C-alpha positions as protocol buffer text, in pm:
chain_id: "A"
residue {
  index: 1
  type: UNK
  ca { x: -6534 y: -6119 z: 2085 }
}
residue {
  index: 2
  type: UNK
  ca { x: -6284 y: -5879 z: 2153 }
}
residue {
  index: 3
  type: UNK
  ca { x: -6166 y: -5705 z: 2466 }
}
residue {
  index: 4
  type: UNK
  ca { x: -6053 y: -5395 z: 2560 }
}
residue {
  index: 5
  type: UNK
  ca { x: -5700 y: -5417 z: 2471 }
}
residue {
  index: 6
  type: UNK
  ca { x: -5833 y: -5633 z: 2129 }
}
residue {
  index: 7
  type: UNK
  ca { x: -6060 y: -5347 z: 2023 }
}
residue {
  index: 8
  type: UNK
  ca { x: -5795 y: -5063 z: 2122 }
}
residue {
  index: 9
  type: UNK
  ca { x: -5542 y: -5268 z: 1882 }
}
residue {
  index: 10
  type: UNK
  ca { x: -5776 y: -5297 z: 1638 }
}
residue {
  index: 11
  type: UNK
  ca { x: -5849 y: -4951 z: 1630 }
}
residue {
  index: 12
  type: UNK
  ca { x: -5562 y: -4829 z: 1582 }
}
residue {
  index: 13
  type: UNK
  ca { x: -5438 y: -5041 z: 1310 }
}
residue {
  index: 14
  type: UNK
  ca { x: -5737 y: -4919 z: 1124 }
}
residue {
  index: 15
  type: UNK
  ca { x: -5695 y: -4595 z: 1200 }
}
residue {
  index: 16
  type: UNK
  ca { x: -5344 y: -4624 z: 1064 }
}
residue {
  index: 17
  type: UNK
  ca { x: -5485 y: -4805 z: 729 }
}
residue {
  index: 18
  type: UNK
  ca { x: -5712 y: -4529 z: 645 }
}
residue {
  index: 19
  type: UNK
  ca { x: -5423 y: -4274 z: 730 }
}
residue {
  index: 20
  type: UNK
  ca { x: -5189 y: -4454 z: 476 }
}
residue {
  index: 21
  type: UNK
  ca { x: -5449 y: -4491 z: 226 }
}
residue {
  index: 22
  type: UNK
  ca { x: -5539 y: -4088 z: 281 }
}
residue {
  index: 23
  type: UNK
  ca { x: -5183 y: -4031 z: 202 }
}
residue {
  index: 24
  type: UNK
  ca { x: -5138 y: -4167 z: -89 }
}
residue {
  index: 25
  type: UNK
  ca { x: -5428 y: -4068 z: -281 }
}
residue {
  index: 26
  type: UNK
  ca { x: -5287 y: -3709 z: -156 }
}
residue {
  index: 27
  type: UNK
  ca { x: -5018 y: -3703 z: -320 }
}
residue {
  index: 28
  type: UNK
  ca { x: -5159 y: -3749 z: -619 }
}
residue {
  index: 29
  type: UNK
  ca { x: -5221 y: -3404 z: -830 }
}
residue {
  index: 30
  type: UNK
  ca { x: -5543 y: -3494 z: -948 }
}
residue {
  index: 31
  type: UNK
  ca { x: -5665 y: -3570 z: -579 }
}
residue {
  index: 32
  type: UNK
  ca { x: -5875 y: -3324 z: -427 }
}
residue {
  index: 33
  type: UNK
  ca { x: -5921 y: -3289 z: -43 }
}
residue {
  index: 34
  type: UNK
  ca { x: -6279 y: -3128 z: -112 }
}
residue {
  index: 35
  type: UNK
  ca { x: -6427 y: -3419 z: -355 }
}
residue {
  index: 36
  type: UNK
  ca { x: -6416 y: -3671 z: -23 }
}
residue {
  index: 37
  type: UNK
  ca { x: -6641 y: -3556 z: 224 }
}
residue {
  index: 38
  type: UNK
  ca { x: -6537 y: -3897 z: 408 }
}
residue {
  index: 39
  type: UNK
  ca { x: -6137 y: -3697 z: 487 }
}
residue {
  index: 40
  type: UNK
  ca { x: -6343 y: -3470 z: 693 }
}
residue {
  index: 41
  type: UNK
  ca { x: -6522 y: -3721 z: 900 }
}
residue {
  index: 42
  type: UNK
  ca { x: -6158 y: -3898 z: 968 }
}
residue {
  index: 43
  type: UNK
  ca { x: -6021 y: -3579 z: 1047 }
}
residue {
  index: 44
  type: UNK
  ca { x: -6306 y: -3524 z: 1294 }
}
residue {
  index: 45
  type: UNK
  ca { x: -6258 y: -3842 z: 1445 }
}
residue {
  index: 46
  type: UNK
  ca { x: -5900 y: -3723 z: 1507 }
}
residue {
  index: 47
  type: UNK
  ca { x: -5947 y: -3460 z: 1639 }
}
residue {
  index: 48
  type: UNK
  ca { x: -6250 y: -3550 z: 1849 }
}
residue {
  index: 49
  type: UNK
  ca { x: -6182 y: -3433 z: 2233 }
}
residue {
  index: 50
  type: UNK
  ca { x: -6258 y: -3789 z: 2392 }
}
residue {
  index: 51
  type: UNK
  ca { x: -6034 y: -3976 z: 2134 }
}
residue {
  index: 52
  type: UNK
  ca { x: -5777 y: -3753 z: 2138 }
}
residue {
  index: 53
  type: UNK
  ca { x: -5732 y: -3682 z: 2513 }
}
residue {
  index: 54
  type: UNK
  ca { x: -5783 y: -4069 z: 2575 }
}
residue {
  index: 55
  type: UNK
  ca { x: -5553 y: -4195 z: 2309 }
}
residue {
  index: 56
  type: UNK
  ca { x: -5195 y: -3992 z: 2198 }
}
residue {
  index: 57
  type: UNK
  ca { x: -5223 y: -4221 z: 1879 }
}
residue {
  index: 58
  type: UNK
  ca { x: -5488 y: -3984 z: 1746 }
}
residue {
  index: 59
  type: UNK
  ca { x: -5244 y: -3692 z: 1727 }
}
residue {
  index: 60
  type: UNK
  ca { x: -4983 y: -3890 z: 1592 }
}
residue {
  index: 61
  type: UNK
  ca { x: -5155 y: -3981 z: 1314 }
}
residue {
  index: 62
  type: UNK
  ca { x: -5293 y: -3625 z: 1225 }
}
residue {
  index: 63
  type: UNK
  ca { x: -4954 y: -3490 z: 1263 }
}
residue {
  index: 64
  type: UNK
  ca { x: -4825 y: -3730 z: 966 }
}
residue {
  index: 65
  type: UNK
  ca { x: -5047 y: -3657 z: 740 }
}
residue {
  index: 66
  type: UNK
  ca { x: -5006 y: -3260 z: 766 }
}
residue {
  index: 67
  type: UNK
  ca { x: -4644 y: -3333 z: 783 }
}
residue {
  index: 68
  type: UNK
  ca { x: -4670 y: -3571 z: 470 }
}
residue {
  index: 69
  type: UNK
  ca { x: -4935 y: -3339 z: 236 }
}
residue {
  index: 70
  type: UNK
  ca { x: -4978 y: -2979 z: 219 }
}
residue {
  index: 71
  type: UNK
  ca { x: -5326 y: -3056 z: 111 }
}
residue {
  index: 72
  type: UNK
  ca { x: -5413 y: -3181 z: 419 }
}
residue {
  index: 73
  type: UNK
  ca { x: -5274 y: -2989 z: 624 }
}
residue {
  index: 74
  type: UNK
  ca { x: -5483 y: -2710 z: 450 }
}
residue {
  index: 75
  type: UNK
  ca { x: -5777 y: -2893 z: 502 }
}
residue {
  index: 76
  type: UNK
  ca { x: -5703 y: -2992 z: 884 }
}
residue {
  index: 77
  type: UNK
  ca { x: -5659 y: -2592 z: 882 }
}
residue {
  index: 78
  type: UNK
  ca { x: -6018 y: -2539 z: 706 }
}
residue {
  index: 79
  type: UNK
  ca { x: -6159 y: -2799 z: 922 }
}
residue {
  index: 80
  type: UNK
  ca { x: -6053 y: -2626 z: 1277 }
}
residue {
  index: 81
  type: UNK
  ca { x: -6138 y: -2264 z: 1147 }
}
residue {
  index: 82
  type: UNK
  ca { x: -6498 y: -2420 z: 1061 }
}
residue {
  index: 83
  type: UNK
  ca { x: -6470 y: -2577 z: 1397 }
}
residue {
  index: 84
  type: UNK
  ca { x: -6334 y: -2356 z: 1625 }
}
residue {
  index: 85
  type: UNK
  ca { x: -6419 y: -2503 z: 1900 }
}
residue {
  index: 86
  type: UNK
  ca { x: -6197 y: -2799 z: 1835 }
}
residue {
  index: 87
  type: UNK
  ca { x: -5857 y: -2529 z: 1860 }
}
residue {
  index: 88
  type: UNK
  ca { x: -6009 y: -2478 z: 2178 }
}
residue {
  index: 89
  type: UNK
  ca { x: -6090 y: -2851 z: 2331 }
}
residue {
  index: 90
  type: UNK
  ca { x: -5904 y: -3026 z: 2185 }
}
residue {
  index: 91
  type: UNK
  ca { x: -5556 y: -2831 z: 2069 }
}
residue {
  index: 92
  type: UNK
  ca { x: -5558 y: -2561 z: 2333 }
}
residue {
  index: 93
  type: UNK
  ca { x: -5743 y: -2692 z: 2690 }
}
residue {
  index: 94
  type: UNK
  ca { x: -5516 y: -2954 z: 2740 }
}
residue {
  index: 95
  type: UNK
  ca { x: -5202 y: -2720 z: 2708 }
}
residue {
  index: 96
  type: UNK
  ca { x: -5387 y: -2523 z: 3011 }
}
residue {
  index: 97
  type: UNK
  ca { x: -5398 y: -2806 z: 3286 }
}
residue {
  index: 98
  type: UNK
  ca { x: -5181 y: -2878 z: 3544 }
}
residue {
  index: 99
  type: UNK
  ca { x: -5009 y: -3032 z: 3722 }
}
residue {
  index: 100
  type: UNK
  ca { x: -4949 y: -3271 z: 3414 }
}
residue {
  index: 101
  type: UNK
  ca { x: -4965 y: -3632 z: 3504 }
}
residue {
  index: 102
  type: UNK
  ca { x: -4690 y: -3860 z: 3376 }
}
residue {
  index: 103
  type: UNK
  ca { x: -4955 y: -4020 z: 3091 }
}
residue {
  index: 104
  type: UNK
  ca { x: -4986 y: -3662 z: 2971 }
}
residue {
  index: 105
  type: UNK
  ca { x: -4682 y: -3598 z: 2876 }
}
residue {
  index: 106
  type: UNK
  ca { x: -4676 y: -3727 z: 2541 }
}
residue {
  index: 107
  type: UNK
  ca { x: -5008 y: -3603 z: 2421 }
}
residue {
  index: 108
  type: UNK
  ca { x: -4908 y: -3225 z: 2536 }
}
residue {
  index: 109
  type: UNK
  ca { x: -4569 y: -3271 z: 2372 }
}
residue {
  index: 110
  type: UNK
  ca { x: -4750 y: -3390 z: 1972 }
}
residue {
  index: 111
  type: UNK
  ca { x: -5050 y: -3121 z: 2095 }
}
residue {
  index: 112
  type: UNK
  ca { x: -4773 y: -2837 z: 2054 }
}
residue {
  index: 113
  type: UNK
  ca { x: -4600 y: -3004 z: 1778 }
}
residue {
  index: 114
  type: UNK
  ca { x: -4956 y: -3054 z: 1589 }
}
residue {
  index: 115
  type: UNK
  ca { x: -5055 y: -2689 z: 1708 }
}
residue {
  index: 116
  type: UNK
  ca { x: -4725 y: -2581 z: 1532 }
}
residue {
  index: 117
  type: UNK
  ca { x: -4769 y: -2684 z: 1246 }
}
residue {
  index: 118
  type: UNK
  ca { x: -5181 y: -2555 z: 1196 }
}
residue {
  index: 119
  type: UNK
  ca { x: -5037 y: -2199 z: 1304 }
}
residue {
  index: 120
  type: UNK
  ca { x: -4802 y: -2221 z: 1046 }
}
residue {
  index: 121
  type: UNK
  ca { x: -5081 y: -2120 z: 842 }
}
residue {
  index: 122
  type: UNK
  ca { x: -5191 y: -1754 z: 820 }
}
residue {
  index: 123
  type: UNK
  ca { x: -5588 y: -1811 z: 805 }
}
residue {
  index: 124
  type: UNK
  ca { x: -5579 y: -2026 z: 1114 }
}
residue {
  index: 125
  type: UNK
  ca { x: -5363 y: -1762 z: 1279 }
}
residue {
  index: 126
  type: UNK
  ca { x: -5635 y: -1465 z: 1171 }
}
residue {
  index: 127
  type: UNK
  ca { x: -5895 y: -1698 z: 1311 }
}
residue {
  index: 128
  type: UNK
  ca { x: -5814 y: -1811 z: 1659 }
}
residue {
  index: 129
  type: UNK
  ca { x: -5641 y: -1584 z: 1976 }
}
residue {
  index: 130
  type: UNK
  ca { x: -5245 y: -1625 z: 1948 }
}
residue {
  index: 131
  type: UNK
  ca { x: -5184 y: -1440 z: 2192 }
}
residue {
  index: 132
  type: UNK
  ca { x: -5413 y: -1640 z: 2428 }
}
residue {
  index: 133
  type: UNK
  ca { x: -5256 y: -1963 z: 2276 }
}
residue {
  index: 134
  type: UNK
  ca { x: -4859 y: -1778 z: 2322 }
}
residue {
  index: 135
  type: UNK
  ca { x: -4941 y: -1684 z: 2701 }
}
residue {
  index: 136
  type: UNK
  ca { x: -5077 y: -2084 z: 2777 }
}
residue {
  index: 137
  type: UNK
  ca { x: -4753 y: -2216 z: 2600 }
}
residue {
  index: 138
  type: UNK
  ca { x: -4565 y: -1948 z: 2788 }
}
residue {
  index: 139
  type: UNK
  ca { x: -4734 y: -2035 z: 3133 }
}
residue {
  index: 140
  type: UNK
  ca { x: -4703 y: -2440 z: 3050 }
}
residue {
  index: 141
  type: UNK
  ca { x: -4317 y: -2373 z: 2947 }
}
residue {
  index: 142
  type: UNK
  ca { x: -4256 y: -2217 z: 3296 }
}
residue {
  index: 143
  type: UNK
  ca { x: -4407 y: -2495 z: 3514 }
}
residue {
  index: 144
  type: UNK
  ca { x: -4248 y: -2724 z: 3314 }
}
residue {
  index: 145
  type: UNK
  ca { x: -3926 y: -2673 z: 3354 }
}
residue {
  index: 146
  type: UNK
  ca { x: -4012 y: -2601 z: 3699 }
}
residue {
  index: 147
  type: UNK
  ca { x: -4088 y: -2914 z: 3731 }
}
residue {
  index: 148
  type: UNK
  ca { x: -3788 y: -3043 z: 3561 }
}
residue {
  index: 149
  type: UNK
  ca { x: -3988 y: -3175 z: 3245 }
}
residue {
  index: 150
  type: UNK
  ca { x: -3703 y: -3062 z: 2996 }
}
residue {
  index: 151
  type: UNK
  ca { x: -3855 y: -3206 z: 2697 }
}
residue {
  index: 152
  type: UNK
  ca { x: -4199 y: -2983 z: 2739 }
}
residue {
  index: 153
  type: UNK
  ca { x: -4034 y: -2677 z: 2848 }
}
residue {
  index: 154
  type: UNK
  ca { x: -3759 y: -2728 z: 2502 }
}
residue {
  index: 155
  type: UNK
  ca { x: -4105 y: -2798 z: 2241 }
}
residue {
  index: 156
  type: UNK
  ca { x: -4254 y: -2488 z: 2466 }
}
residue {
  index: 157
  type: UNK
  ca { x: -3999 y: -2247 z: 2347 }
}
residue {
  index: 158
  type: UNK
  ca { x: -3940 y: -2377 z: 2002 }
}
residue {
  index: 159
  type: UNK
  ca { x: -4379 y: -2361 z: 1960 }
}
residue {
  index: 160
  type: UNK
  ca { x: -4314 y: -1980 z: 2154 }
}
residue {
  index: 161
  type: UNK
  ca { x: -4013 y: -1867 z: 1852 }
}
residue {
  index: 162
  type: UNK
  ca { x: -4252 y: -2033 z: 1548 }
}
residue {
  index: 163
  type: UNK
  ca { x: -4515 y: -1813 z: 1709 }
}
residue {
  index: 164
  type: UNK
  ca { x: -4303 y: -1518 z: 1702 }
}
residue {
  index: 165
  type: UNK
  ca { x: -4147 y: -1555 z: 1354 }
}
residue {
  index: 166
  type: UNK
  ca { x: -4485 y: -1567 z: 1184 }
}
């Protein structure tokens, strides 16, 4: 029987398997995103509001893979336009609260890394409010460093100039 800490372990390392796996079938030219329905039930899982606001891991995970494979960071971009409700819950609530408690700090910090990287993308940016998402970043950046949270307030203004370049 496993416990809490056990099953959390576990979960992750399986989590991390199928990542891995996902990845290297990727990178293969003849893979295609849209022939594994399964990629889409991962990403889900990923991006699910309760995993990823309980467990940074999550996030960490989906941002190496869209790091790792254009292809899926196309089809993490597909999968949130089809979803749009997950930009909201999941990539763009938690930006919004404060004050930020100390466990929070991590998951806001690969939130705006992961939210980066999906605006990067033009049809995600035609699909969701940036200039809702800017002024949240904008607001988060100023209490942050208000608060003397450097590294927030630095990711802030690097996520506010990739917003502004595209």
């Amino acid at each position: 029987m496993l416990d809490g800490s056990q099953w959390g372990k576990f979960l992750r390392l399986r989590t991390e398997a199928i990542a891995t796996v996902l990845v290297g079938c990727a990178e293969s030219d003849d893979f295609r995103v849209e022939n594994h329905p399964w990629i889409s039930d991962f990403i889900s899982f990923l991006l699910d509001p309760v995993v990823s606001s309980e467990n940074v891991h999550s996030f960490l995970i989906l941002c190496g893979l869209i790091r790792e494979e254009r292809k899926l960071l196309l089809h993490v971009v597909s999968f949130c336009k089809t979803n749009p409700q997950t930009v909201t819950q999941t990539l763009h609530e938690p930006l919004s609260r404060w004050p930020l408690y100390e466990e929070d700090v991590e998951l806001v910090l690969v939130t705006l890394e992961l939210l980066e990287s999906l605006l990067s993308v033009n049809s995600l940016r035609d699909s969701v409010d940036v200039d809702v998402i800017y002024a949240t970043i904008l607001q988060l950046s100023e209490n942050a460093a208000s608060e003397g949270l450097d590294a927030i307030s630095t990711v802030c203004k690097q996520v506010i100039a990739s917003l502004g370049s595209h």
